[in-house]
Amino acid sequence: MPETHSTAYDSKIEGNVIFTRFDAAINWVRKNSLWPMPMGLACCAIELMATAASRFDIARFGAEVMRFSPRQCDVMIVAGTVTYKMALAVKRIYEQMPEPKWVIAMGACASTGGMYRSYAVLQGIDQLLPVDVYISGCPPRPEALLAGLMKLQEKISGEKSLAAQKPELTKKLNEAFA
Amino acid sequence: MTGQELLNSLGKLFGAKLQNKTEFRGETTYTILPSDLREVARFCRDELSFDYLIDITSIDNFGEELRFQIVYELYSMTLAIHLRLKLRVSEEEGAVDTVSDIWPTANWHEREIYDMMGIKFNGHPDLRRILMWDGYPFYPLRKEFPLEGLPSEMPDVAFTKAAPLEGGPFVTQPSTATAKDREPRAHPPEL
């Protein structure tokens, strides 16, 4: 009977070890557990609820955990008409969300003010917040929101997460391996 | 006593104070003077059983001498009849008496009119803006207020900017002209 030789892997845990980059691992975790802040301000919120419900099931993308506390949220979905009276409240809620955070402008109103060219409506939430994904539609279908969410996941998977979060550590590592 | 008899009794009792009466498709409208408002309102509620104030609205007749018009929609739950009271106020006067102690629902209706049209209500217990924030400097439903809005700024409270209309087609012109000339599509954007 031939002898077995120990290799680089311990055969007992071989198969449970994955080699990857930090960024890839962090981004993979982040993009598949995007907890939304449902900033439902108008009829888009109805479609947002439909997206969360069983037929469209946003849970397939890991974003089913609607949190009504901004401190537990990753992505703010601005769903609806942002009036000037509400605008600073939206901004304040956004500021209370922990980093890293993203914003989806859902529908025509949140993106541009939509049909409300009027004294009372902020002409696009991007005047106050850094928007990552704009979704067209009035209101958008749930499929469109899911497509927007997938776009955001794509964007997150390309981010330099470690470098952004630990700039000094990355600098040290780069110097050590230079 | 039928509803019609009731309305006629109002006419008899306030004969001199009711300036005008119109009937249109079973709707009765009386025009009164602002000074008689509270007396007439109290009579309508107590004697004529108009226990429900459906709505108060205001109209801006821009360019006319008595610029503002206030319309009270009354309803009697017991007799199931409507009554409409109208009165005119000039811009200089800009105030009428409150009816919020007669029908409590008038409290918010009058606040809305104050907010949007800038008409004050004498004796109102809590005359603050209801839709816009305290300190907003304009009255948005007045005819001279542009649809796109005007810039305003209250640090940490709220701000407004003018909306980009691009000369767009949905802009009425404030004037005494007929609807045909004020109609939005009559003013296409100049290209």
Short mmCIF file of N, CA, C and O in Angstrom, two decimals, chain A residues 84-85 87-88 117-120 122-123 127-128, chain B residues 130-131 140 145 147 149 157 159-161 164-165:
data_model
loop_
_atom_site.label_atom_id
_atom_site.label_comp_id
_atom_site.label_asym_id
_atom_site.label_seq_id
_atom_site.Cartn_x
_atom_site.Cartn_y
_atom_site.Cartn_z
N TYR A 84 -39.67 70.14 -0.37
CA TYR A 84 -38.65 70.92 0.33
C TYR A 84 -38.80 70.76 1.83
O TYR A 84 -37.83 70.78 2.58
N LYS A 85 -40.06 70.60 2.27
CA LYS A 85 -40.28 70.46 3.70
C LYS A 85 -39.66 69.16 4.22
O LYS A 85 -39.21 69.09 5.35
N ALA A 87 -37.10 67.57 2.62
CA ALA A 87 -35.76 67.36 2.06
C ALA A 87 -34.70 67.28 3.15
O ALA A 87 -33.87 66.36 3.15
N LEU A 88 -34.73 68.21 4.08
CA LEU A 88 -33.67 68.21 5.09
C LEU A 88 -33.84 67.04 6.06
O LEU A 88 -32.86 66.56 6.64
N ARG A 117 -42.86 70.25 -11.43
CA ARG A 117 -42.07 71.45 -11.63
C ARG A 117 -42.74 72.56 -10.83
O ARG A 117 -43.45 73.39 -11.39
N SER A 118 -42.56 72.54 -9.52
CA SER A 118 -43.34 73.46 -8.71
C SER A 118 -42.53 73.97 -7.52
O SER A 118 -41.44 73.50 -7.24
N TYR A 119 -43.12 74.95 -6.85
CA TYR A 119 -42.44 75.61 -5.75
C TYR A 119 -42.18 74.70 -4.57
O TYR A 119 -41.36 75.02 -3.71
N ALA A 120 -42.90 73.59 -4.48
CA ALA A 120 -42.87 72.81 -3.25
C ALA A 120 -41.94 71.61 -3.32
O ALA A 120 -41.69 70.98 -2.31
N LEU A 122 -38.44 69.48 -4.31
CA LEU A 122 -37.01 69.46 -4.60
C LEU A 122 -36.80 68.77 -5.96
O LEU A 122 -37.31 67.69 -6.19
N GLN A 123 -36.02 69.40 -6.81
CA GLN A 123 -35.88 68.89 -8.18
C GLN A 123 -34.78 67.84 -8.25
O GLN A 123 -33.76 68.00 -8.92
N GLN A 127 -29.54 66.71 -5.39
CA GLN A 127 -29.10 68.03 -4.94
C GLN A 127 -28.64 68.01 -3.49
O GLN A 127 -27.99 68.94 -3.03
N LEU A 128 -29.04 66.97 -2.77
CA LEU A 128 -28.67 66.88 -1.36
C LEU A 128 -27.80 65.66 -1.05
O LEU A 128 -26.96 65.72 -0.17
N ILE B 130 -49.72 75.79 7.75
CA ILE B 130 -50.04 74.39 8.00
C ILE B 130 -49.31 73.48 7.02
O ILE B 130 -48.98 72.34 7.35
N LEU B 131 -49.04 73.95 5.79
CA LEU B 131 -48.34 73.11 4.81
C LEU B 131 -46.88 73.53 4.66
O LEU B 131 -45.99 72.70 4.77
N PRO B 140 -48.10 80.79 -1.86
CA PRO B 140 -47.93 80.16 -3.16
C PRO B 140 -49.15 80.12 -4.06
O PRO B 140 -49.01 80.00 -5.26
N PHE B 145 -47.74 84.67 -7.80
CA PHE B 145 -46.64 83.78 -7.42
C PHE B 145 -46.35 82.84 -8.57
O PHE B 145 -47.24 82.16 -9.07
N LEU B 147 -45.34 79.71 -10.87
CA LEU B 147 -45.50 78.27 -10.67
C LEU B 147 -44.20 77.61 -10.26
O LEU B 147 -44.18 76.71 -9.43
N GLY B 149 -41.93 78.71 -8.48
CA GLY B 149 -41.51 79.04 -7.13
C GLY B 149 -40.45 80.12 -7.10
O GLY B 149 -39.94 80.56 -8.14
N VAL B 157 -33.66 74.73 8.52
CA VAL B 157 -35.10 74.45 8.55
C VAL B 157 -35.55 73.95 7.18
O VAL B 157 -35.99 72.81 7.03
N PHE B 159 -35.32 75.09 2.60
CA PHE B 159 -34.94 76.02 1.56
C PHE B 159 -35.78 75.70 0.34
O PHE B 159 -36.36 74.62 0.25
N THR B 160 -35.89 76.65 -0.57
CA THR B 160 -36.53 76.37 -1.85
C THR B 160 -35.70 77.00 -2.95
O THR B 160 -34.96 77.96 -2.74
N LYS B 161 -35.84 76.42 -4.14
CA LYS B 161 -35.23 76.99 -5.33
C LYS B 161 -36.30 77.06 -6.40
O LYS B 161 -37.31 76.36 -6.31
N PRO B 164 -36.81 74.31 -12.69
CA PRO B 164 -36.49 74.59 -14.10
C PRO B 164 -37.67 74.31 -15.00
O PRO B 164 -37.95 73.17 -15.32
N LEU B 165 -38.38 75.35 -15.39
CA LEU B 165 -39.55 75.16 -16.26
C LEU B 165 -39.17 75.18 -17.73
O LEU B 165 -39.91 74.70 -18.57
#
